[in-house]
Coordinates of N, CA and C and ligand atoms in Angstrom, one line a residue:
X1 N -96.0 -102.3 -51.5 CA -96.9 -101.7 -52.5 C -97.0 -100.2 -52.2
X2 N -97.2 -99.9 -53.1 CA -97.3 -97.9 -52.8 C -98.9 -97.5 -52.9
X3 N -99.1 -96.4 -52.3 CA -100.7 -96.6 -52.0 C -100.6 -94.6 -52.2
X4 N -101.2 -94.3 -53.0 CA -101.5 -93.0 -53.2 C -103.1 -92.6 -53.0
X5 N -103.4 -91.6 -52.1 CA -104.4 -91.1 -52.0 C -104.3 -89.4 -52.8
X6 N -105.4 -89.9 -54.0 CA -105.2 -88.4 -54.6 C -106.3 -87.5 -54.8
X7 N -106.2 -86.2 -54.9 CA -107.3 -85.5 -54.6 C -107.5 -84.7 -52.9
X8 N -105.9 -84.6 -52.6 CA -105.9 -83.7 -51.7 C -106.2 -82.6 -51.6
X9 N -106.7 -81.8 -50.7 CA -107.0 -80.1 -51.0 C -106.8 -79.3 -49.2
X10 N -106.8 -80.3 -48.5 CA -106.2 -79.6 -46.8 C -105.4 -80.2 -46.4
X11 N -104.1 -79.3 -46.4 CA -103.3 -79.8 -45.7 C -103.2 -80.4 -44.4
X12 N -104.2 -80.5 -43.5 CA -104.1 -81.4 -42.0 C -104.4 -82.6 -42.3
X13 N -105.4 -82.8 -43.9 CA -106.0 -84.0 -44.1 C -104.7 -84.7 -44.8
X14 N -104.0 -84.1 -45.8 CA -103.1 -84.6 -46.4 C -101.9 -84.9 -45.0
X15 N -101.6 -84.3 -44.0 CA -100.7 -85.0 -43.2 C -101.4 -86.2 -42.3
X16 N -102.2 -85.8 -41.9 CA -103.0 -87.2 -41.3 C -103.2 -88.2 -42.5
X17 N -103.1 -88.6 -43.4 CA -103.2 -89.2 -44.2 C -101.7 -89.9 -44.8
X18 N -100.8 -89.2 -45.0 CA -99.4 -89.9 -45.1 C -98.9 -90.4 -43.5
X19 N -99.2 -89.5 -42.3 CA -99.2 -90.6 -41.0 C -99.7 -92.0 -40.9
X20 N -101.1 -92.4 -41.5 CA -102.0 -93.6 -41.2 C -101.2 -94.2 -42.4
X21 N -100.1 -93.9 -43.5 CA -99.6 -95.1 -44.2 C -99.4 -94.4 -45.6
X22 N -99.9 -93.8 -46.7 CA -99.4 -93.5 -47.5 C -98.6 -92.8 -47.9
X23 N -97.7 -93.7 -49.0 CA -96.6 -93.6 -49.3 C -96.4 -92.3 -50.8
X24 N -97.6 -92.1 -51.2 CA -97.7 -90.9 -52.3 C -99.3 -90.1 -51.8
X25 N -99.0 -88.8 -52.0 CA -100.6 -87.9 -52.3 C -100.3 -87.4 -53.4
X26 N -101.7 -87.0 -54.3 CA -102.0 -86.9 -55.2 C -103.0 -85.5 -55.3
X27 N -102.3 -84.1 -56.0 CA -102.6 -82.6 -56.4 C -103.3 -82.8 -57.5
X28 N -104.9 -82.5 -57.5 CA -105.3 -82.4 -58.8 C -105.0 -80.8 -59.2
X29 N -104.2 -80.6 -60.5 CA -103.8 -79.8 -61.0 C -104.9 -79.3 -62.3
X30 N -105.8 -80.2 -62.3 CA -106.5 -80.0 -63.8 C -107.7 -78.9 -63.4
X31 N -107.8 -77.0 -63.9 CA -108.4 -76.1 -63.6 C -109.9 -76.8 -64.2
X32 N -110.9 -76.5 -63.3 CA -112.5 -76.5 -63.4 C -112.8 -77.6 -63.4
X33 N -112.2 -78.5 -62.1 CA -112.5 -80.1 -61.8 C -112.6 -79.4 -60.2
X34 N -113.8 -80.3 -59.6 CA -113.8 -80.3 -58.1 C -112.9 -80.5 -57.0
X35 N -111.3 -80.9 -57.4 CA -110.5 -81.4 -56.4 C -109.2 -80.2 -56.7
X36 N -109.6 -79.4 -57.5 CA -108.8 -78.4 -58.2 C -107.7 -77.9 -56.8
X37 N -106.4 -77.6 -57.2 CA -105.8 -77.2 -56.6 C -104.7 -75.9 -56.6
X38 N -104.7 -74.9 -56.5 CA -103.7 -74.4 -57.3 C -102.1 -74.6 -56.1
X39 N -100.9 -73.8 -57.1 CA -99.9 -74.2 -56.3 C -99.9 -73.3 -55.0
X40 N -100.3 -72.6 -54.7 CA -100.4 -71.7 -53.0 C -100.8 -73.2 -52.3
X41 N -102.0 -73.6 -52.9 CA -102.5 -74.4 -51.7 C -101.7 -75.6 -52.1
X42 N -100.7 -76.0 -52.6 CA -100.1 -77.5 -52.7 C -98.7 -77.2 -51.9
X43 N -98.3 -75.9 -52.0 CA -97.3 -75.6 -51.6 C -97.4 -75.9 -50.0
X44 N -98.7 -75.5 -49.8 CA -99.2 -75.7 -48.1 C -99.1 -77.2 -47.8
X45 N -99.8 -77.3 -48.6 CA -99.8 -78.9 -47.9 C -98.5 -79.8 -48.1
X46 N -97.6 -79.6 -49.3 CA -96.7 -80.1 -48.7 C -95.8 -79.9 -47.5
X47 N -95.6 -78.9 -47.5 CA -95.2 -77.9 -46.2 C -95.3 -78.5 -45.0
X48 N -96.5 -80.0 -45.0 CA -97.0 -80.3 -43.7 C -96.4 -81.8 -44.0
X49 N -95.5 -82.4 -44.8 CA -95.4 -83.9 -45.3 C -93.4 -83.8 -45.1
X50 N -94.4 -85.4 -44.6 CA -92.7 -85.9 -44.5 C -92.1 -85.9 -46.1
X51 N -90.5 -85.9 -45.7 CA -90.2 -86.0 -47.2 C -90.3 -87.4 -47.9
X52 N -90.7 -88.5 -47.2 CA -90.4 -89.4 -47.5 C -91.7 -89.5 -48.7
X53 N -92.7 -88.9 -48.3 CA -94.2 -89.1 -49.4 C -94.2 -88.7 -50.8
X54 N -94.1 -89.2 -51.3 CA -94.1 -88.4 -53.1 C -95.4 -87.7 -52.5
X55 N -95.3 -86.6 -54.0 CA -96.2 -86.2 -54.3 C -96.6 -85.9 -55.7
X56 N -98.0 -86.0 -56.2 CA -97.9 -86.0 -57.4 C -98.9 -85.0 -58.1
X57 N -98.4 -84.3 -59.5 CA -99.3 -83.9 -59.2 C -100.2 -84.1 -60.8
X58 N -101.4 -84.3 -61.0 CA -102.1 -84.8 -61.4 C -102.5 -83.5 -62.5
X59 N -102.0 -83.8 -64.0 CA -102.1 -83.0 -65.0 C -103.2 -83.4 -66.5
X60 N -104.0 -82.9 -66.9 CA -104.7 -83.6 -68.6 C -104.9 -82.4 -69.3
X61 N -104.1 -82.7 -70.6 CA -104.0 -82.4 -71.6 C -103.7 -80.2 -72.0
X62 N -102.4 -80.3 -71.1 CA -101.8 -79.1 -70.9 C -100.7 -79.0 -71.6
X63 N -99.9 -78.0 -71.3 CA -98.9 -77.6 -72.2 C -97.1 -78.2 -71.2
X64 N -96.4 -78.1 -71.4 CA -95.0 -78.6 -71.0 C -94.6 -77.8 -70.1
X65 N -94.9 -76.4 -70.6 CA -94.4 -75.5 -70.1 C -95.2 -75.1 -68.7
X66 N -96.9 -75.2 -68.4 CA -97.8 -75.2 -67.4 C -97.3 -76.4 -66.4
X67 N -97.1 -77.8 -66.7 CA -96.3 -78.4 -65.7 C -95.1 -77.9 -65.5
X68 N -93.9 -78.0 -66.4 CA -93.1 -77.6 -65.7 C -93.1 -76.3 -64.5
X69 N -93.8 -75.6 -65.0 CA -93.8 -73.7 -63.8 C -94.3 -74.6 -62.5
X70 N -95.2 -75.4 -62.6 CA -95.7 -75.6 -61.4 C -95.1 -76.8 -60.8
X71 N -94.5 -77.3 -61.2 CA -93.5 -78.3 -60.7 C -92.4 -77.6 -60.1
X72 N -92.0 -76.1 -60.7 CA -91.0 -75.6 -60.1 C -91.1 -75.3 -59.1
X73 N -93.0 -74.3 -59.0 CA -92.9 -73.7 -57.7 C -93.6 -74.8 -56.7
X74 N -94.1 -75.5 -56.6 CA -94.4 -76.6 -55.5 C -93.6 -77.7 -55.2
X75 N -92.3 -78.2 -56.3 CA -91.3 -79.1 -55.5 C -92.0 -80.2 -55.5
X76 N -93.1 -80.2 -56.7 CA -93.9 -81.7 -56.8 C -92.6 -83.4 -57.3
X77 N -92.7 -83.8 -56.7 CA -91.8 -85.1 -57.0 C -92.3 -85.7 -58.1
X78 N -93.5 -85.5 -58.3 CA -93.8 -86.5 -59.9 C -94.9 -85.8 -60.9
X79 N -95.6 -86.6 -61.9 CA -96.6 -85.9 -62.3 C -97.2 -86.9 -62.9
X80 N -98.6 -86.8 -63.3 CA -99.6 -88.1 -63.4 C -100.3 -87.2 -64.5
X81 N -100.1 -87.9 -66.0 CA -101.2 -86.9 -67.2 C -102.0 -88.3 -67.5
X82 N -103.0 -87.3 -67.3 CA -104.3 -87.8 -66.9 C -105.6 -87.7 -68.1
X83 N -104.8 -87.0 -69.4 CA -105.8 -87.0 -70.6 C -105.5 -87.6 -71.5
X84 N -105.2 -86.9 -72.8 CA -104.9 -87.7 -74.3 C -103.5 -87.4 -74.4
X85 N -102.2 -87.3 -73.5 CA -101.1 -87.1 -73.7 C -100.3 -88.1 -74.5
X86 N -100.1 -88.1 -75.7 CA -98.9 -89.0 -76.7 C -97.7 -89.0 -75.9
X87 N -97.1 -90.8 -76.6 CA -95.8 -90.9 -75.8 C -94.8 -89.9 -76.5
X88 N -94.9 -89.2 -77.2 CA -94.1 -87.6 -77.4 C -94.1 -86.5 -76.7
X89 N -95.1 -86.8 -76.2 CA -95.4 -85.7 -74.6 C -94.6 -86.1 -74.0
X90 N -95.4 -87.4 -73.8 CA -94.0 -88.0 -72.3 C -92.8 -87.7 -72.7
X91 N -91.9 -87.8 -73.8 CA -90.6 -88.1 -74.1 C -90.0 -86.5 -74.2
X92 N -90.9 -85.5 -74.2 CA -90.3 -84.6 -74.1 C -90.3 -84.1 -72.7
X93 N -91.5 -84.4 -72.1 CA -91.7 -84.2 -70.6 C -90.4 -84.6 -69.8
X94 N -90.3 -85.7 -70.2 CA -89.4 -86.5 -69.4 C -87.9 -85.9 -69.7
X95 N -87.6 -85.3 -70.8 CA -86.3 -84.3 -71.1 C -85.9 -83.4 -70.2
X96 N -87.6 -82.4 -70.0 CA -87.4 -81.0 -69.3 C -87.3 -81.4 -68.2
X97 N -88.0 -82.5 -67.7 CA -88.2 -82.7 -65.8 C -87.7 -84.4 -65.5
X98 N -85.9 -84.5 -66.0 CA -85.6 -85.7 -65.4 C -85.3 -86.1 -64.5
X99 N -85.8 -85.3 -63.7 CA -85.7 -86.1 -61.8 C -87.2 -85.8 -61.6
X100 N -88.0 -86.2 -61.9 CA -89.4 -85.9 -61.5 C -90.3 -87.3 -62.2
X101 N -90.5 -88.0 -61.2 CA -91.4 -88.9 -61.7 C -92.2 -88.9 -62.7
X102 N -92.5 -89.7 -63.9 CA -93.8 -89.5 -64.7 C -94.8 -90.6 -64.7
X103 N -96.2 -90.4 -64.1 CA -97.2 -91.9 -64.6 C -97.9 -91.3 -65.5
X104 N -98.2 -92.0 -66.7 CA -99.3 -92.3 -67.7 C -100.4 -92.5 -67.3
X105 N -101.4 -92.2 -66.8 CA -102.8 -92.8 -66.5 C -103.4 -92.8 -67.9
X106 N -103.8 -94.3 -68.6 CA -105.0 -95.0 -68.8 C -106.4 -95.2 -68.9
X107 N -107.2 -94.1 -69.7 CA -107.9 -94.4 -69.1 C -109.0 -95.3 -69.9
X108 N -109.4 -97.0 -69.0 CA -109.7 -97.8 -70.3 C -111.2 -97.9 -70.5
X109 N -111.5 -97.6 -71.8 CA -112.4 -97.5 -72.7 C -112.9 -99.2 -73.1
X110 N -112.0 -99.3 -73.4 CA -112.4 -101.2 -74.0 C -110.9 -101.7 -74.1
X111 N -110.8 -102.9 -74.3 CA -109.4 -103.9 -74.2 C -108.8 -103.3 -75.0
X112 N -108.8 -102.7 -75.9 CA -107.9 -102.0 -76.9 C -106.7 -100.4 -76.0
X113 N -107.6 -100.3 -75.3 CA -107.0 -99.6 -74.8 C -105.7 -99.7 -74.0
X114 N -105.8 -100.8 -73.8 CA -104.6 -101.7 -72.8 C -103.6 -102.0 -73.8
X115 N -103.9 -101.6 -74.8 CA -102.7 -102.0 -75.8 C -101.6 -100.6 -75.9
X116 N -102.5 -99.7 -75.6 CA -101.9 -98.4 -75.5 C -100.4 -98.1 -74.8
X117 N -100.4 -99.2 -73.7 CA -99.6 -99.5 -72.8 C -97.8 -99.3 -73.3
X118 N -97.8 -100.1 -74.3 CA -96.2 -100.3 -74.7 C -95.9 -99.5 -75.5
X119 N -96.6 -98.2 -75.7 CA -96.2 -97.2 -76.9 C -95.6 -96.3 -75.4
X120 N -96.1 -96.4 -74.3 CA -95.3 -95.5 -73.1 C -94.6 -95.7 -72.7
X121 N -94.3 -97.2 -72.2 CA -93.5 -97.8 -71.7 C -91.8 -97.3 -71.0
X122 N -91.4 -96.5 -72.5 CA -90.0 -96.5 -72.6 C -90.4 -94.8 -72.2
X123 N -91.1 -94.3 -71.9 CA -90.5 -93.1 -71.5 C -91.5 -92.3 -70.1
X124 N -92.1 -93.3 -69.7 CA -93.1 -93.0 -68.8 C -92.5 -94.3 -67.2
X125 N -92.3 -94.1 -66.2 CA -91.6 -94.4 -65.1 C -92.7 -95.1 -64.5
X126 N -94.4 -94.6 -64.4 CA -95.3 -95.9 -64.0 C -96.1 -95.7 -64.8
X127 N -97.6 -96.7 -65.3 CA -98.2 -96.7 -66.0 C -99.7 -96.6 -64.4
X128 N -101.1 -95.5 -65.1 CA -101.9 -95.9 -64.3 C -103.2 -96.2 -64.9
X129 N -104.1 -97.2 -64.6 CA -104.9 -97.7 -65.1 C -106.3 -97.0 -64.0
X130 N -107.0 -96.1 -64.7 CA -108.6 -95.1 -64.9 C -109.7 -96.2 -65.5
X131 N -111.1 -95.9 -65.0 CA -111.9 -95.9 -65.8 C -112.2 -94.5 -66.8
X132 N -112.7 -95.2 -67.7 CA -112.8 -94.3 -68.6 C -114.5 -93.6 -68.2
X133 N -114.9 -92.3 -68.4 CA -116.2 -91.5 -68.3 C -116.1 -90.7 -69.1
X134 N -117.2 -90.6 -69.9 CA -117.8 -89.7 -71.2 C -117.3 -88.6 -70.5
X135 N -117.8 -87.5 -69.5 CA -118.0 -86.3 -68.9 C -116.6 -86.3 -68.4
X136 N -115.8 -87.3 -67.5 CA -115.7 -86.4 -66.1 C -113.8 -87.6 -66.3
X137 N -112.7 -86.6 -66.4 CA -111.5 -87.3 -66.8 C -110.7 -88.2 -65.7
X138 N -111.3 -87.8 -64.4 CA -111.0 -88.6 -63.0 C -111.7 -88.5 -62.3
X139 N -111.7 -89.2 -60.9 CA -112.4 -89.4 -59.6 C -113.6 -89.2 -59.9
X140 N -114.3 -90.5 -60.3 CA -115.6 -90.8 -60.8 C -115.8 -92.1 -59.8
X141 N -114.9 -92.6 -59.1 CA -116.1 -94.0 -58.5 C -115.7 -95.1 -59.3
X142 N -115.9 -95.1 -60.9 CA -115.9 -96.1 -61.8 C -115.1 -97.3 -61.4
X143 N -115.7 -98.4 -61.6 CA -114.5 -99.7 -61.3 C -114.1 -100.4 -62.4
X144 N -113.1 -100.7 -62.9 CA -112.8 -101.8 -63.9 C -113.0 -103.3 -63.1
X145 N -112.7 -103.9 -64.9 CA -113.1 -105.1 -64.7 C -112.3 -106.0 -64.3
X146 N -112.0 -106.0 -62.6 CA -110.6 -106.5 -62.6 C -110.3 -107.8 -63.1
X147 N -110.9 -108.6 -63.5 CA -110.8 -110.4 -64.2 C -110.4 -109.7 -65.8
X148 N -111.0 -108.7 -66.3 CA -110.3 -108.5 -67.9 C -109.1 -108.2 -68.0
X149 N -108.4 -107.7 -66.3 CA -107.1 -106.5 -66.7 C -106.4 -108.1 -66.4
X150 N -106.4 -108.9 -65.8 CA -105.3 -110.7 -64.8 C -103.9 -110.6 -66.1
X151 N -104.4 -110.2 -67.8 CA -103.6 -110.3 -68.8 C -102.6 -108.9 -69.2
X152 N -103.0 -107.9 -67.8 CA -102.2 -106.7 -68.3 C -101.0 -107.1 -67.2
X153 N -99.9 -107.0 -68.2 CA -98.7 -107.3 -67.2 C -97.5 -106.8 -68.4
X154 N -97.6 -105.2 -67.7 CA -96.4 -104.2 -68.7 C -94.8 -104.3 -68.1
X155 N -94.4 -103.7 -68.9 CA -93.0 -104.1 -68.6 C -92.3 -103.0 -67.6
X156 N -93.5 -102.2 -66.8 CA -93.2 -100.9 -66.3 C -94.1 -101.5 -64.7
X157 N -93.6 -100.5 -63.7 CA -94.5 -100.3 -62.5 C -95.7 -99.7 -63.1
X158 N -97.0 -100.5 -62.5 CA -98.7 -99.9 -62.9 C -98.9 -99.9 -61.2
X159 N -99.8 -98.8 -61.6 CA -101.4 -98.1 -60.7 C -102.4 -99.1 -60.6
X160 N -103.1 -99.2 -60.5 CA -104.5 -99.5 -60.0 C -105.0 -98.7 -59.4
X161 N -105.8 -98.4 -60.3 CA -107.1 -97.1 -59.7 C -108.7 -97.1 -60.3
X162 N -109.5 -96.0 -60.2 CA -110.5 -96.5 -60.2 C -111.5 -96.6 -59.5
X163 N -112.3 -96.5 -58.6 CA -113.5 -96.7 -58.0 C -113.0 -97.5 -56.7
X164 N -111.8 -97.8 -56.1 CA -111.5 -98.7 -55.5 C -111.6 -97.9 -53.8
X165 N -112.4 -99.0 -52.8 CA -112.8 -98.3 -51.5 C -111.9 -99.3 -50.6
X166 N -112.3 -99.0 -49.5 CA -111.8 -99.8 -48.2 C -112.8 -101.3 -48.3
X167 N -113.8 -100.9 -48.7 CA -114.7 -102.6 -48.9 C -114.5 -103.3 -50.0
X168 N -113.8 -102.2 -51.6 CA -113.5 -103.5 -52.3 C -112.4 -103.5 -52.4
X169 N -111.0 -103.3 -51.7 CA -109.9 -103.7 -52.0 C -109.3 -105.0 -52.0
X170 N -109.7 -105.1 -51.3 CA -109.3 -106.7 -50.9 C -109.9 -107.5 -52.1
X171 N -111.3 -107.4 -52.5 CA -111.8 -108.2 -53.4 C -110.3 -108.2 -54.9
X172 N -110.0 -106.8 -55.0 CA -109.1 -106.4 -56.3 C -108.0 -106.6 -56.2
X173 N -107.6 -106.8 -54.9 CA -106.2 -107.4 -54.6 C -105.8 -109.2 -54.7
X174 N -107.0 -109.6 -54.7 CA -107.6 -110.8 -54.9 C -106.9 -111.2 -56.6
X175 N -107.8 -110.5 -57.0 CA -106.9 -111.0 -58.6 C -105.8 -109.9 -59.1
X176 N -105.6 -109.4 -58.7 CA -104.3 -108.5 -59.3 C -103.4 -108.5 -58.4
X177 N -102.1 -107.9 -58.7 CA -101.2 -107.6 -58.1 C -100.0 -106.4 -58.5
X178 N -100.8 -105.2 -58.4 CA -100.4 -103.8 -59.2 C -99.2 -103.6 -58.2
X179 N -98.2 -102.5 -59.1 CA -97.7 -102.2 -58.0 C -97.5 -101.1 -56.7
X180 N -99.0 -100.8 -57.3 CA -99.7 -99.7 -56.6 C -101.1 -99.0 -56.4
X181 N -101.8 -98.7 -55.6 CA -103.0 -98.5 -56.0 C -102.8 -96.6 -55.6
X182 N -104.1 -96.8 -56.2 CA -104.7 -95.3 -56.0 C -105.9 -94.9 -55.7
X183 N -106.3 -94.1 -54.9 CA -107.8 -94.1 -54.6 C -108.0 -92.6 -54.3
X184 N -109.4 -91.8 -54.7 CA -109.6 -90.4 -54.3 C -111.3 -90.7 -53.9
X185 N -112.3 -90.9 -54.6 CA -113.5 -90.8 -54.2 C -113.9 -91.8 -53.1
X186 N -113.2 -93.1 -53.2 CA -113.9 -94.0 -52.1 C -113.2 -93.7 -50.6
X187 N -112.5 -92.5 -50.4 CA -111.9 -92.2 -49.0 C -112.3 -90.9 -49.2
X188 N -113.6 -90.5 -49.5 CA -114.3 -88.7 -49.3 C -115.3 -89.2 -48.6
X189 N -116.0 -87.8 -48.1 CA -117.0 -87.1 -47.3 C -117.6 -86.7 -49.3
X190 N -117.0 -86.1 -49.2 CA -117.8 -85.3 -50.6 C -116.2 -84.8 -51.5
X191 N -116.3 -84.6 -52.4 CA -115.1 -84.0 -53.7 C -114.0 -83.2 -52.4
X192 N -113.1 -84.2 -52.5 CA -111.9 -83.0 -51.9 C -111.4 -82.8 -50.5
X193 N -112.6 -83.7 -50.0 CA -112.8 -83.5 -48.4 C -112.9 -85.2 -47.9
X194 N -111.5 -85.7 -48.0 CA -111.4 -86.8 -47.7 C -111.8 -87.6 -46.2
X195 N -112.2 -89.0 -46.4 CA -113.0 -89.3 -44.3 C -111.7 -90.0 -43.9
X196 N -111.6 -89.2 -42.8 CA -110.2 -90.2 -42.9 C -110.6 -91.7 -41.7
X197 N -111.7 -91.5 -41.5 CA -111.9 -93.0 -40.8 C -112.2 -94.2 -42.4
X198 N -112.7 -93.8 -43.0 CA -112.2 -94.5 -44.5 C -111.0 -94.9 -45.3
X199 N -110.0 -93.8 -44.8 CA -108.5 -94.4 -45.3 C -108.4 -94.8 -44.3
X200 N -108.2 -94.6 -42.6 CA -107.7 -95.8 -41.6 C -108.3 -97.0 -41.9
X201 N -109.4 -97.2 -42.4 CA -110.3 -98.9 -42.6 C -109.7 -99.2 -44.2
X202 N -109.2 -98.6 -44.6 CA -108.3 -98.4 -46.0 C -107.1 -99.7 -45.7
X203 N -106.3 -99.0 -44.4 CA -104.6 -99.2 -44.2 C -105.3 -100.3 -43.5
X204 N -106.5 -100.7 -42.5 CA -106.6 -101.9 -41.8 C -107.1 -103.3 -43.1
X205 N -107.6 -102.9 -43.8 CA -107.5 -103.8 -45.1 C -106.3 -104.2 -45.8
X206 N -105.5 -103.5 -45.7 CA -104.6 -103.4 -46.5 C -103.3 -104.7 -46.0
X207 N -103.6 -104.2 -44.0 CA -103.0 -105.2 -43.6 C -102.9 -106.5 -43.4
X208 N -105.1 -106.8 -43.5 CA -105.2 -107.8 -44.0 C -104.4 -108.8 -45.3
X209 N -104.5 -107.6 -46.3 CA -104.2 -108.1 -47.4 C -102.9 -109.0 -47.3
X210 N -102.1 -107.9 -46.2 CA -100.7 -108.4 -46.6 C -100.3 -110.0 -45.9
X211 N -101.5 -110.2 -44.6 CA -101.3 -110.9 -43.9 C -101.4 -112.7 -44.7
X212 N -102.7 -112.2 -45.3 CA -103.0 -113.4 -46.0 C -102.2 -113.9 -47.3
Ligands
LIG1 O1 -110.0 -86.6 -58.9 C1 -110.3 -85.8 -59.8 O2 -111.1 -84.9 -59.6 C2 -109.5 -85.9 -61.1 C3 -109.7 -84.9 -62.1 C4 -109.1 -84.9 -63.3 C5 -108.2 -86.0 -63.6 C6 -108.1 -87.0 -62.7 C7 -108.7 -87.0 -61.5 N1 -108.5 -88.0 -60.5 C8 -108.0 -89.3 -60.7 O3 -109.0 -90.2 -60.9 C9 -108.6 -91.5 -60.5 C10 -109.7 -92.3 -60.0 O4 -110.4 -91.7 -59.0 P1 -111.5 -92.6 -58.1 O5 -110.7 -93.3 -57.1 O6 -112.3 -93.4 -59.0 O7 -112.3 -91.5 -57.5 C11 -107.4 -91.3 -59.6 O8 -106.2 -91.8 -60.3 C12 -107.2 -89.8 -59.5 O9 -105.9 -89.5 -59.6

């Protein structure tokens, strides 16, 4: 399973963090959000990562040309749009940057929204499933309902994200089986400033998980 911790902003935290296990970190790229990052400081922190870690970097409702520049200058492996991006975004996205990962994040409002799913499918590489918040377009805490989603089963790799901590993973791994989770606020101190004794109790859950 791939396990992305997003909402990196120090580089010692983002290499101690791909050491204890994850397989992706996550750049919030979206200006006048708390985990805001620009590319000087992404550049840094990858700087400090094996190559083996994706990195992604986390975009809503910008222009083609703003990811691409910044894809160029940071050497981001993927990108995660994160607002009201139509699958015509993606399909052109996916033109200009075809060696560069794309996830869809999701973010669900009500069951309708899950329907949204198969209009990306074909041109988006994973799909990721958000709570939806009036105010605030990520890293809110918010949890979905994991017993509503048991029926989402896309024809694409999905996320799981959302409000998910070191104490309820296991409960959500319980009934789903994504092919990846994501987590930024349940492994902080405060916005940005991740605990990393919360991602190591993170990875020791996780091995639970795998054990059982
Ligand atoms: O984390 C942010 O600040 C953020 C800002 C704008 C768009 C997305 C953002 N984060 C994404 O939110 C989800 C869930 O976060 P949480 O675990 O509930 O705190 C995650 O996918 C982040 O990539």
């Amino acid at each position: 399973m791939r396990i992305k911790i997003c909402g990196i902003t120090k580089p010692e935290q983002g290499k101690e963090i791909a050491s204890l296990g994850a397989t992706a970190l996550g750049f919030i790229c979206v200006p006048n959000t708390p985990r805001y990052v620009n590319p000087t400081q992404i550049r840094a922190a990858i700087a400090q990562l094996p190559a083996t870690v994706d990195r992604i970097g986390v975009f809503a409702n910008t222009t083609l040309k703003d990811i691409s520049q910044i894809v160029a200058a940071t050497k981001l492996t993927g990108v995660q749009l994160h607002g009201d991006e139509s699958p015509a975004f993606c399909h052109q996205l996916r033109s200009l940057l075809p060696d560069v990962e794309i996830v869809k994040a999701l973010r669900v409002k009500n069951p309708e929204a899950l329907e949204q799913a198969a209009n990306y499918i074909t041109y988006v590489d994973a799909l990721l499933l958000d709570a939806y918040h009036p105010q605030h377009l990520g890293g809110t805490g918010k949890t979905l309902d994991w017993n509503a989603l048991q029926k989402f089963q896309p024809s694409c790799p999905w996320f799981l994200s959302a409000g998910l901590t070191p104490d309820n993973i296991l409960a959500a791994l319980t009934q789903l089986r994504p092919h990846g989770i994501d987590l930024s606020s349940g492994v902080e101190h405060s916005p940005g400033d991740k605990d990393l004794d919360k991602v190591a109790r993170l990875f020791e859950q996780l091995r639970l998980a795998i054990a059982n």
